[in-house]
CSV table of C-alpha atoms and ligand atoms in Angstrom, one decimal:
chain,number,residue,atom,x,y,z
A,21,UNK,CA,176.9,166.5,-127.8
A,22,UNK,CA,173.9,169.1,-127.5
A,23,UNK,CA,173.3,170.8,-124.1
A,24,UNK,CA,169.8,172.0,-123.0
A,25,UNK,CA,169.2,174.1,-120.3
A,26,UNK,CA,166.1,172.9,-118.3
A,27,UNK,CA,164.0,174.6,-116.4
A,28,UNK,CA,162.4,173.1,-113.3
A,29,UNK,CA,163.7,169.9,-113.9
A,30,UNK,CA,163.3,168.7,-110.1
A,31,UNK,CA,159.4,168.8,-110.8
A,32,UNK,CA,157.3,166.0,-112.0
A,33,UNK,CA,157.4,166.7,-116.3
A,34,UNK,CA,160.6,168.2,-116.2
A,35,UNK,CA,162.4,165.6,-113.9
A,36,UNK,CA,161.1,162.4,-116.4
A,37,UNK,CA,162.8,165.3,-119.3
A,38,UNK,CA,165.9,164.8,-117.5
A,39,UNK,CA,166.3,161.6,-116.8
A,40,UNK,CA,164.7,160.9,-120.5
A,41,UNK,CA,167.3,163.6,-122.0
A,42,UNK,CA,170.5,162.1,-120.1
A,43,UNK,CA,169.5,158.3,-121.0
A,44,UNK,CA,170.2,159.5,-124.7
A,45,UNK,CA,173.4,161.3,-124.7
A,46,UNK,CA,172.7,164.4,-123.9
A,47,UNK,CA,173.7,167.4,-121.3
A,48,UNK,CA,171.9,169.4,-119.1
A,49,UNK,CA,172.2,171.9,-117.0
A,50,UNK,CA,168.8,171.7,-114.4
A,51,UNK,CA,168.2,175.2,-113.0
A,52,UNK,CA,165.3,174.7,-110.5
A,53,UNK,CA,164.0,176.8,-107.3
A,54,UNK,CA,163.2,173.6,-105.6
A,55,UNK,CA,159.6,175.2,-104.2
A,56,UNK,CA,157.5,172.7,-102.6
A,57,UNK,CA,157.0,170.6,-105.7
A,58,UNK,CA,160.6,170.4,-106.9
A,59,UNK,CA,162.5,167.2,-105.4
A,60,UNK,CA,165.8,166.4,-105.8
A,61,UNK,CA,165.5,162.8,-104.9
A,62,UNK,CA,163.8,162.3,-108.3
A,63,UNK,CA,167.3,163.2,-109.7
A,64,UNK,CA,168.6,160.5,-107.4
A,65,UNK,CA,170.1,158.8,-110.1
A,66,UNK,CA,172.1,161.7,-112.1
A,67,UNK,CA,173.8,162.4,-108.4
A,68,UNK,CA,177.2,161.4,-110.4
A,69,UNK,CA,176.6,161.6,-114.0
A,70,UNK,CA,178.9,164.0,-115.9
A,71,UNK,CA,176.2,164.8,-118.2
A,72,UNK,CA,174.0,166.5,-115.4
A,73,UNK,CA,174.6,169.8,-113.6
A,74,UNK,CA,171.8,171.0,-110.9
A,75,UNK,CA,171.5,174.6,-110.1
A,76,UNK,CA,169.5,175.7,-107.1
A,77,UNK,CA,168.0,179.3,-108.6
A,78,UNK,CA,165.2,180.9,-110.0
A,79,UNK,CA,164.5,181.5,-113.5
A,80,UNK,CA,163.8,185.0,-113.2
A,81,UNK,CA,167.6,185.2,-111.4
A,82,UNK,CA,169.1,187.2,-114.6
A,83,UNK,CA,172.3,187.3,-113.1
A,84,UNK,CA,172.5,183.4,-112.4
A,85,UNK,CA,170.7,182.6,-115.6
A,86,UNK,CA,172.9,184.8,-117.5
A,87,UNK,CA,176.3,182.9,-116.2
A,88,UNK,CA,174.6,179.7,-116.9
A,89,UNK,CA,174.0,181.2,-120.9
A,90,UNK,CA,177.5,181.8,-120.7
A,91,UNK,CA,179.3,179.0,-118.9
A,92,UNK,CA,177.4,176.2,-120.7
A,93,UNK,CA,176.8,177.4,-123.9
A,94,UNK,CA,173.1,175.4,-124.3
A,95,UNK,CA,172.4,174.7,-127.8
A,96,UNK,CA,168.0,175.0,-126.3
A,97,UNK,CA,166.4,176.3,-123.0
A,98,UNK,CA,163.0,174.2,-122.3
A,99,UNK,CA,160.9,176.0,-120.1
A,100,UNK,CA,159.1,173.5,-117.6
A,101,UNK,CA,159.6,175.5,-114.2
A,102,UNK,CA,156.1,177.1,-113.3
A,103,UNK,CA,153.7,177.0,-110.3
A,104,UNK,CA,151.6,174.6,-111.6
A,105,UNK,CA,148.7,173.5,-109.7
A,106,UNK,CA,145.5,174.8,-110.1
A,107,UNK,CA,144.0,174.5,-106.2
A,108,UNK,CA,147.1,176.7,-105.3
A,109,UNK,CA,146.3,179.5,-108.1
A,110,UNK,CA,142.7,180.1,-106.4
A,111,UNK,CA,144.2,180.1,-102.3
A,112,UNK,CA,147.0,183.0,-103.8
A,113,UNK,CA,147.4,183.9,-107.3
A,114,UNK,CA,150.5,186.5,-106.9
A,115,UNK,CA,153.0,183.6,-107.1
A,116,UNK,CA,151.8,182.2,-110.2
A,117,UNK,CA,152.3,185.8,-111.3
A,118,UNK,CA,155.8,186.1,-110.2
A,119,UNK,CA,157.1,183.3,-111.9
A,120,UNK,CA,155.4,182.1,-114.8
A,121,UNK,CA,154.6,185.8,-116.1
A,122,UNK,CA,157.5,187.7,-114.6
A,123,UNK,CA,159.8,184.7,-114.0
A,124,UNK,CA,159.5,183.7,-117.5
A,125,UNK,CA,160.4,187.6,-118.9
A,126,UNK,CA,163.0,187.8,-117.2
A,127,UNK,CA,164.0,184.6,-118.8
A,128,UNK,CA,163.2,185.7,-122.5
A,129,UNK,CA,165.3,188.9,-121.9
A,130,UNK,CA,168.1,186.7,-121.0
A,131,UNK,CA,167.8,184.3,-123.1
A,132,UNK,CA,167.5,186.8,-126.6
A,133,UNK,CA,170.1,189.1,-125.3
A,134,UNK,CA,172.7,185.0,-124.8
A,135,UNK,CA,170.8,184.5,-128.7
A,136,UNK,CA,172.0,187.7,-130.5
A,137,UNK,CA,175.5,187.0,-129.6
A,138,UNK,CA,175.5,184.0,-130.9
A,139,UNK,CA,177.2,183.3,-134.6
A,140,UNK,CA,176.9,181.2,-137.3
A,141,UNK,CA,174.4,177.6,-136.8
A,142,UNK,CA,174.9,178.2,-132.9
A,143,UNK,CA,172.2,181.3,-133.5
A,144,UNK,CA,170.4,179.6,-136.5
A,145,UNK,CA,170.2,176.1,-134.5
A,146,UNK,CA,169.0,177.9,-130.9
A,147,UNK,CA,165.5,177.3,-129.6
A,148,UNK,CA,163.4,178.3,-126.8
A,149,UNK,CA,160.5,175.3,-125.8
A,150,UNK,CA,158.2,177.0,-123.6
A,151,UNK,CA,155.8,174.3,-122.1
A,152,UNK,CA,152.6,175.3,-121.5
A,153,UNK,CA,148.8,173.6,-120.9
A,154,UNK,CA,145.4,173.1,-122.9
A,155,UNK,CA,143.9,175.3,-119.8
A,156,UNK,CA,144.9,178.2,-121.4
A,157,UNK,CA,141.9,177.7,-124.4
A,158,UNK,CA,138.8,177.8,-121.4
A,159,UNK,CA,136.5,175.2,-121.4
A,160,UNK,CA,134.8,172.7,-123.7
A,161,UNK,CA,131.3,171.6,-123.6
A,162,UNK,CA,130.3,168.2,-125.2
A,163,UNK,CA,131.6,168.8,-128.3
A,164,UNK,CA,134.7,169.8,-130.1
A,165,UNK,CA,138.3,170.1,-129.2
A,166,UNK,CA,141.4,172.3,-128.6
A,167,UNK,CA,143.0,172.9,-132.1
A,168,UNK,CA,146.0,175.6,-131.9
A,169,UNK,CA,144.2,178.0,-133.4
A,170,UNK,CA,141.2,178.0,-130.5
A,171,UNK,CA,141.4,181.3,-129.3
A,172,UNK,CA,142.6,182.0,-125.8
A,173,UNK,CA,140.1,182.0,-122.7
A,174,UNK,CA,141.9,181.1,-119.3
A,175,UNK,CA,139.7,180.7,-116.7
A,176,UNK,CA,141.9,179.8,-113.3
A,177,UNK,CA,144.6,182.4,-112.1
A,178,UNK,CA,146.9,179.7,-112.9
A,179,UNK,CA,145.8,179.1,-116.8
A,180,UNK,CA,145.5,183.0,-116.9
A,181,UNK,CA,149.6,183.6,-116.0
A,182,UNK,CA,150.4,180.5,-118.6
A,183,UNK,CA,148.3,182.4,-121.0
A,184,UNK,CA,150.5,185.4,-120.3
A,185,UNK,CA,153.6,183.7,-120.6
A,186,UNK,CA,152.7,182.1,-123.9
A,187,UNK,CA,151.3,185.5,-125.7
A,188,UNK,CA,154.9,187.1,-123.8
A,189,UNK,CA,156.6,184.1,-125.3
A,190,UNK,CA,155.0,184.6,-129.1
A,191,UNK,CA,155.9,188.1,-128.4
A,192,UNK,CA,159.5,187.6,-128.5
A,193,UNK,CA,159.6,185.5,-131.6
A,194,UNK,CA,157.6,188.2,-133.5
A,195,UNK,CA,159.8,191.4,-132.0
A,196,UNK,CA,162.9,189.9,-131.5
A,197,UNK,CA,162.8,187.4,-133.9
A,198,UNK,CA,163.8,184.8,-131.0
A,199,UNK,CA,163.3,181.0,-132.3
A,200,UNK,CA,160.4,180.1,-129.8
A,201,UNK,CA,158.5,177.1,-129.9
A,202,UNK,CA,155.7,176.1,-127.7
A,203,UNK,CA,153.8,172.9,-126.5
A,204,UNK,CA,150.1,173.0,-124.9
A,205,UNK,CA,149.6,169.4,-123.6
A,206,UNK,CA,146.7,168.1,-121.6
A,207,UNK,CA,146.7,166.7,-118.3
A,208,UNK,CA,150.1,164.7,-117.4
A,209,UNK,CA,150.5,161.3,-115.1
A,210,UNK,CA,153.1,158.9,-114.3
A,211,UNK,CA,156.0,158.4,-112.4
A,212,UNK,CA,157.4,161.5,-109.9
A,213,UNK,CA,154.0,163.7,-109.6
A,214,UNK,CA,153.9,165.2,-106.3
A,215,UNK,CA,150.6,164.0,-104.1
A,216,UNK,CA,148.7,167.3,-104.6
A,217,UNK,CA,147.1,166.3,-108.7
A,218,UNK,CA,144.9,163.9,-109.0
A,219,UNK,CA,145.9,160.8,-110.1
A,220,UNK,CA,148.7,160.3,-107.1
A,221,UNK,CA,146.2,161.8,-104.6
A,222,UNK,CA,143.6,159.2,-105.0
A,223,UNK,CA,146.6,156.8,-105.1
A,224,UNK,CA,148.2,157.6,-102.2
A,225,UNK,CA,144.3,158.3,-100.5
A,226,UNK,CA,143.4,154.7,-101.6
A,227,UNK,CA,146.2,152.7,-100.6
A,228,UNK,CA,145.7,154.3,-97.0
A,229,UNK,CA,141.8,153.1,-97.1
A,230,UNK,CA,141.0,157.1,-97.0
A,231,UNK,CA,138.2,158.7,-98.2
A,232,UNK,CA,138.5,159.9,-102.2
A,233,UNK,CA,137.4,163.1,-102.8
A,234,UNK,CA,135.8,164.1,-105.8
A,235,UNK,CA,135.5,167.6,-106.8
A,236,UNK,CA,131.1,168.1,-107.9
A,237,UNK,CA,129.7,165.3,-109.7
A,238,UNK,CA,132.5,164.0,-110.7
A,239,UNK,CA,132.0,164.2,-114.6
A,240,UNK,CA,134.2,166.8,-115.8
A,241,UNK,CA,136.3,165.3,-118.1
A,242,UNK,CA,140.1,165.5,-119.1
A,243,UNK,CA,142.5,163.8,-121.6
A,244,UNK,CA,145.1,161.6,-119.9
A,245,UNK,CA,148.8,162.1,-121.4
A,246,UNK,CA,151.0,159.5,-120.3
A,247,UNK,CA,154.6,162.0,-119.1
A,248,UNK,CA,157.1,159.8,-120.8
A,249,UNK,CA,154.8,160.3,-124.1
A,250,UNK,CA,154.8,163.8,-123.5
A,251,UNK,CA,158.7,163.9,-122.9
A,252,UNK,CA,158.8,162.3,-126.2
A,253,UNK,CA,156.5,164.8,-127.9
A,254,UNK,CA,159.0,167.6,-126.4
A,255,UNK,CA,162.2,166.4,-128.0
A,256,UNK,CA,160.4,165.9,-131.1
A,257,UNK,CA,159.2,169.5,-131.2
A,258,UNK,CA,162.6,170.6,-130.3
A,259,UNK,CA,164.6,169.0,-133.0
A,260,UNK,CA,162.3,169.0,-135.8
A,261,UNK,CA,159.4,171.9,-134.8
A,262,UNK,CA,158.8,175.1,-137.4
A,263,UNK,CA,160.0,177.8,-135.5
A,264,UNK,CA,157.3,180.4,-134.2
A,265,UNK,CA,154.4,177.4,-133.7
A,266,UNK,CA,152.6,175.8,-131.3
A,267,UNK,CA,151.6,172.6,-130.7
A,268,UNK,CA,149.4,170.2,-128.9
A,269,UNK,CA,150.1,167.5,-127.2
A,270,UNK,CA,147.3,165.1,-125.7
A,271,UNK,CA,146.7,161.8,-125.1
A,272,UNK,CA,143.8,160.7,-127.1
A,273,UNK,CA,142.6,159.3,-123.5
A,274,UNK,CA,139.2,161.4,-122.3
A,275,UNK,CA,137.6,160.2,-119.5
A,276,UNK,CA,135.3,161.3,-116.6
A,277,UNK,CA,137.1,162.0,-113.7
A,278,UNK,CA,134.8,159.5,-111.7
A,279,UNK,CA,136.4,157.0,-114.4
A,280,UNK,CA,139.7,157.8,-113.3
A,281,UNK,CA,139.3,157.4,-109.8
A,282,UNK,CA,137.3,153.9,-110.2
A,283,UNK,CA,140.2,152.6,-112.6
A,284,UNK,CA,143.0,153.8,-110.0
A,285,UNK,CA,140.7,152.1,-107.0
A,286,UNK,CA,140.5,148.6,-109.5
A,287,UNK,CA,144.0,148.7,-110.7
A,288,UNK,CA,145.0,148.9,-105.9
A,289,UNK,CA,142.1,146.2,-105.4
A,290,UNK,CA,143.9,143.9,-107.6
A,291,UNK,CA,147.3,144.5,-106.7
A,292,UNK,CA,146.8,145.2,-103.1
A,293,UNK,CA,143.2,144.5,-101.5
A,294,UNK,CA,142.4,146.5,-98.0
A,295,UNK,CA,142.3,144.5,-95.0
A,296,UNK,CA,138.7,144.0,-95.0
A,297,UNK,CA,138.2,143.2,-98.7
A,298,UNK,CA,136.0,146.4,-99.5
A,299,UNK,CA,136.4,147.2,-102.7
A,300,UNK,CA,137.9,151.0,-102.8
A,301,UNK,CA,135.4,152.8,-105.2
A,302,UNK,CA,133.6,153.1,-102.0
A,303,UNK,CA,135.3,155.4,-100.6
A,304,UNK,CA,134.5,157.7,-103.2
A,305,UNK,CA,133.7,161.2,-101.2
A,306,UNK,CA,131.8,164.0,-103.7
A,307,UNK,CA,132.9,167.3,-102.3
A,308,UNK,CA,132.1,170.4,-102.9
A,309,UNK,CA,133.1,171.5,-106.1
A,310,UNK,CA,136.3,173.9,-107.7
A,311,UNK,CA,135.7,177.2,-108.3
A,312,UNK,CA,135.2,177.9,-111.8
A,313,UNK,CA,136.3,174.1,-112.5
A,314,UNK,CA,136.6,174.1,-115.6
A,315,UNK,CA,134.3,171.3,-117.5
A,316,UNK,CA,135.8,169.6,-119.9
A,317,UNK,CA,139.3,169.6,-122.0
A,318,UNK,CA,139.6,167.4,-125.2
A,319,UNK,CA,143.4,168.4,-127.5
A,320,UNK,CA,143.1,167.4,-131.2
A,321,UNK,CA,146.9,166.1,-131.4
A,322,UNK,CA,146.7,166.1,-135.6
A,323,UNK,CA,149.0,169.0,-136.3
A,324,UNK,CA,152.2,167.4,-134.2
A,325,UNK,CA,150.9,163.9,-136.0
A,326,UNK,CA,151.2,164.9,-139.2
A,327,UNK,CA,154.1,167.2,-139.2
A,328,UNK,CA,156.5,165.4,-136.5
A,329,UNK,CA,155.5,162.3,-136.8
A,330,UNK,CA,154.4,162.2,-133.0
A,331,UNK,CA,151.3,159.7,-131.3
A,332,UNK,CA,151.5,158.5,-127.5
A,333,UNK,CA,152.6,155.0,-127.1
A,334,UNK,CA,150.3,154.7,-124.1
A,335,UNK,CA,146.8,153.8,-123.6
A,336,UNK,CA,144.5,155.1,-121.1
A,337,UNK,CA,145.1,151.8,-119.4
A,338,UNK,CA,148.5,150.7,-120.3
A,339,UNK,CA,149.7,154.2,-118.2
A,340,UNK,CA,147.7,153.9,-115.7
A,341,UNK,CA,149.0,150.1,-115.0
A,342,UNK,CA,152.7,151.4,-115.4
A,343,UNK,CA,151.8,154.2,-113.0
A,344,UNK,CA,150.2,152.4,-110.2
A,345,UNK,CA,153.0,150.0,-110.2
A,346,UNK,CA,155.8,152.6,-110.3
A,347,UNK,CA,153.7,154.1,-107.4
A,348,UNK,CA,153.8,150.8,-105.1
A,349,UNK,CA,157.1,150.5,-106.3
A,350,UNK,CA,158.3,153.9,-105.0
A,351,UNK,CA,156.3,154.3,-101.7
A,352,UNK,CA,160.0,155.7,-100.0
A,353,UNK,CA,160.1,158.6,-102.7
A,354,UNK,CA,156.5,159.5,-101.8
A,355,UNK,CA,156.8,159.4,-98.1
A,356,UNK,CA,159.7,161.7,-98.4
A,357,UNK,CA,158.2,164.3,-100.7
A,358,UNK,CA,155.2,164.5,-98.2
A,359,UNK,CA,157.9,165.4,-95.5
A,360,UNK,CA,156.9,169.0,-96.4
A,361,UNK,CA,153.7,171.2,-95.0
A,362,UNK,CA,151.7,169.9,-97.4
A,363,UNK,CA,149.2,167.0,-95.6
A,364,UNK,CA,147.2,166.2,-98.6
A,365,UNK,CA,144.3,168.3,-96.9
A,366,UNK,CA,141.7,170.1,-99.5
A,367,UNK,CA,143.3,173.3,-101.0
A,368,UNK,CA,141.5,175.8,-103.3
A,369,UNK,CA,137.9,175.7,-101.8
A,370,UNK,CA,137.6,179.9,-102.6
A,371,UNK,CA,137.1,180.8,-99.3
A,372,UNK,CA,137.5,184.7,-100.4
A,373,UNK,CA,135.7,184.1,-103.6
B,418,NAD,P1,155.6,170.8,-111.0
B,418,NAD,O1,154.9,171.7,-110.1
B,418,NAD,O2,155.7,169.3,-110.7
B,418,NAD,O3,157.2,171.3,-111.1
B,418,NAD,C1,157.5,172.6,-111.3
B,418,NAD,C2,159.0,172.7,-111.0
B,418,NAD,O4,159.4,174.1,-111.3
B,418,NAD,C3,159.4,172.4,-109.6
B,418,NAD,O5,160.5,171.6,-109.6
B,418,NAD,C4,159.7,173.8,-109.0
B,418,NAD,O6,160.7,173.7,-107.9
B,418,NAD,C5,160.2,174.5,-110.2
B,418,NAD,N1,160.0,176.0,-110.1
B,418,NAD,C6,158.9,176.7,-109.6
B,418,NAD,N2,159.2,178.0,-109.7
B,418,NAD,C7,160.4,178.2,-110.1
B,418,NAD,C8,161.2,179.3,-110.4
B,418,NAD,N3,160.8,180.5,-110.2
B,418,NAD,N4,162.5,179.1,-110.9
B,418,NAD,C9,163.0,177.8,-111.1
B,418,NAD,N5,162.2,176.7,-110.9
B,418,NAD,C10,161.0,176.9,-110.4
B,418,NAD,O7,155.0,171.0,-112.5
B,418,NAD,P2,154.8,170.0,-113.6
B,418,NAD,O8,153.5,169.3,-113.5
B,418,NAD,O9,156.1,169.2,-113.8
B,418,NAD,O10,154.6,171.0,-114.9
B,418,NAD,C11,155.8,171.4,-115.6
B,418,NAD,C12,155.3,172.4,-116.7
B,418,NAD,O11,154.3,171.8,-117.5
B,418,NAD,C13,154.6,173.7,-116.1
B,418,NAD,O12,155.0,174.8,-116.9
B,418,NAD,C14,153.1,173.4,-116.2
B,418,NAD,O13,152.4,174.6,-116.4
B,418,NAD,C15,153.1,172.6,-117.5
B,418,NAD,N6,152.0,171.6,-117.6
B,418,NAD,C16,151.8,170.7,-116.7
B,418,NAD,C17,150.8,169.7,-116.9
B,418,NAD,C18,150.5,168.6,-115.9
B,418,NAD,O14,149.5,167.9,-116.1
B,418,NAD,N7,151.2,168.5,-114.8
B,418,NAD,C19,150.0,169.8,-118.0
B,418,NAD,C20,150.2,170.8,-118.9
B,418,NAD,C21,151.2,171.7,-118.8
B,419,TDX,O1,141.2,165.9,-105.0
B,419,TDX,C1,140.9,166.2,-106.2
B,419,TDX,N1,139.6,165.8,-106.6
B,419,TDX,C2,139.1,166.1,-107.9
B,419,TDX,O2,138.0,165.8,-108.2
B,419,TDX,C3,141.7,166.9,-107.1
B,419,TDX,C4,143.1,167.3,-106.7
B,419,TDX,C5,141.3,167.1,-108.4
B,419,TDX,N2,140.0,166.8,-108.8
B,419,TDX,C6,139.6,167.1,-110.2
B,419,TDX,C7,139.8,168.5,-110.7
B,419,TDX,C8,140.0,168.2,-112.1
B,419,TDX,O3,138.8,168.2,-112.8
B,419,TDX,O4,140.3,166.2,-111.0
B,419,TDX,C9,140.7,166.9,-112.2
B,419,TDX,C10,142.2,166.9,-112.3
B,419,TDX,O5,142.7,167.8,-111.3
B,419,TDX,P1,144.2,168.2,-111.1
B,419,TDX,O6,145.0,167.0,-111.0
B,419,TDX,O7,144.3,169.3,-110.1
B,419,TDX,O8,144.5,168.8,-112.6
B,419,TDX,P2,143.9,170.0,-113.5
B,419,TDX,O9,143.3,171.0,-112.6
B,419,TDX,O10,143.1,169.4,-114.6
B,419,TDX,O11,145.3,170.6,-114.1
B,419,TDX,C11,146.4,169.8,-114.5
B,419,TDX,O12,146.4,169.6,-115.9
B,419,TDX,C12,146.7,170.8,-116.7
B,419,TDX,C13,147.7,170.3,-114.0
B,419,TDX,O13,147.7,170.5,-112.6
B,419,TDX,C14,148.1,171.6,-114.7
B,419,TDX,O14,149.4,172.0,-114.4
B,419,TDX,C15,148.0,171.4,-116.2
B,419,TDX,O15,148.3,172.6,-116.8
């Protein structure tokens, strides 16, 4: 039975990797700092299950990290724990610097230094998935996509310290020879994301008859990847991935922001009409904008196509249905996770910019 170790597997991508992960057989050893955005009660579930062991720590811990290396022997480390949202990176950049540029060193060094004492197909087998984001190639106009070999051009603080982490991540494959392989996937949604990203902000704003804000005009446009397809895509890469490449990962699903929140308001007015019957695309807010929003993100997904075999299952539509019933479905998980300081309130506006 293979053993992964998983990083930030309490978050939203990384907890639907581990329950994905143990539903097929295999073992995993969750090592997450469980910030604000981590939640146990996603891992509900696993609370028993001989196949899961949680590990409250940071990744850039080397002393924790390096018993874990040598207590559970993983066969693969997948990198998932970052500070990931965007709004945050712009109110205060330094901890998107301390752990997904520092934090993730620290876990390289740790995790060549466990890989060179390997022997035999232990060391020829191990890999490192480092899971990164389509932010890191900058911003598309009408045209075009992301292709892996789009050069880099972060424009947040947060899709500057991924881009660090991947080039520090490349690094260690070409100096140390350690078997990296990395995935840069377009915007995630589905069951487990904490209230602060889009797609379950507008949810949890609608359902409460609340005013929906919309960053600008609302027409910047991103590509919708469904997180169970993208869990898929991340097994894939491990098992079968050339060592030393990237890939993309999207969900041949572009649409207009202003698209997104009018689906999410139709899919609630169906299900769940307000009081008054309003329809809920009225309370569509425009606000003022992001600064340095980036404009649009497209991910040409041919190269993990044709050499893994990999296309979402999901529509645009099909995920969003699934999503906005797993959300009605799971109002208790969401009312806990907003137990925290954060009170959906607008974060990122630049003040100091
Ligand atoms: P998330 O914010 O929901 O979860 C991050 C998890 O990492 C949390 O559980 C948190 O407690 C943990 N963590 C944070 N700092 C840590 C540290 N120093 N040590 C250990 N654990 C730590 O993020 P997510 O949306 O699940 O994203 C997971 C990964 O995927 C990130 O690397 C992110 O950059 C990348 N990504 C996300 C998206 C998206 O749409 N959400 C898209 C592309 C790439
Ligand atoms: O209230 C809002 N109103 C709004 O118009 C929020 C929270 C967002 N937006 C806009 C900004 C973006 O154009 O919606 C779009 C999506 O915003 P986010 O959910 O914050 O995602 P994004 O900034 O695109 O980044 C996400 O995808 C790439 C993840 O948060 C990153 O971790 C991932 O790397």
């Amino acid at each position: 039975m293979k053993t992964l170790l998983v990083t930030g597997g309490a978050g939203f991508i990384g907890g639907n990797f581990v329950l994905q992960a143990i539903a097929d057989g295999l073992r995993v050893v969750n090592l997450d700092k469980l910030t604000y955005a981590g939640n146990p009660e996603t891992l509900a579930t696993l609370r028993e299950h001989p196949g899961h062991v949680f590990v409250h720590g940071d990744i850039g811990d080397r002393t924790l990290v390096e018993r874990l290396l040598r207590e559970h022997r993983p066969d693969a480390i997948v990198n998932f724990a970052a500070e990931s949202h965007v709004d945050r990176s712009i109110d205060g950049p330094a901890e998107f610097v301390q752990t997904n540029v520092v934090g993730t060193l620290a876990l390289l060094e740790t995790a060549r230094d466990y890989w060179r004492a390997l022997e035999g197909p232990a060391r020829e087998d191990f890999r490192f998935l480092h899971v990164s984001t389509d932010e890191v190639y900058g911003s598309l106009g009408d045209e075009g996509m992301f292709r892996e070999d789009t050069p880099y051009a972060p424009n947040s603080p947060y899709s500057a310290s991924k881009a660090a982490s991947d080039h520090l991540v490349r690094a260690f494959h070409h100096t140390y020879g350690l078997p990296v392989l990395t995935t840069n996937c377009s915007n995630n949604y589905g069951p487990y994301q904490f209230p602060e990203k889009l797609v379950p902000l507008v949810l949890h704003k609608a359902l409460a008859g609340e005013a929906l804000p919309v960053y600008g005009d609302g027409r910047n446009v991103r590509d919708w990847l469904f997180v169970g397809d993208h869990c898929a895509a991340i097994r894939r890469v491990l098992e079968s991935g050339r060592v030393g490449e990237t890939y993309n990962v999207g969900g041949h699903a572009e649409r207009e922001n202003l698209t997104v929140v009018k689906t999410l308001c139709a899919l609630l007015d169906a299900r769940q009409p307000l009081a008054d019957g309003r329809p809920r695309e009225q309370l569509i807010t425009f606000v003022k904008d992001r600064p340095g929003h980036d404009r649009r993100y497209a991910i040409d997904a041919g190269k993990i196509r044709r050499e893994l075999d990999w296309t979402p299952s999901e529509s645009f539509d099909s995920g969003m249905q699934r999503t906005v019933d797993w959300y009605l479905d799971h109002q208790a998980w969401v009312r806990h996770v907003l137990d925290g300081s954060y009170r959906m309130q607008r974060l990122g506006e630049g003040a100091h910019a």
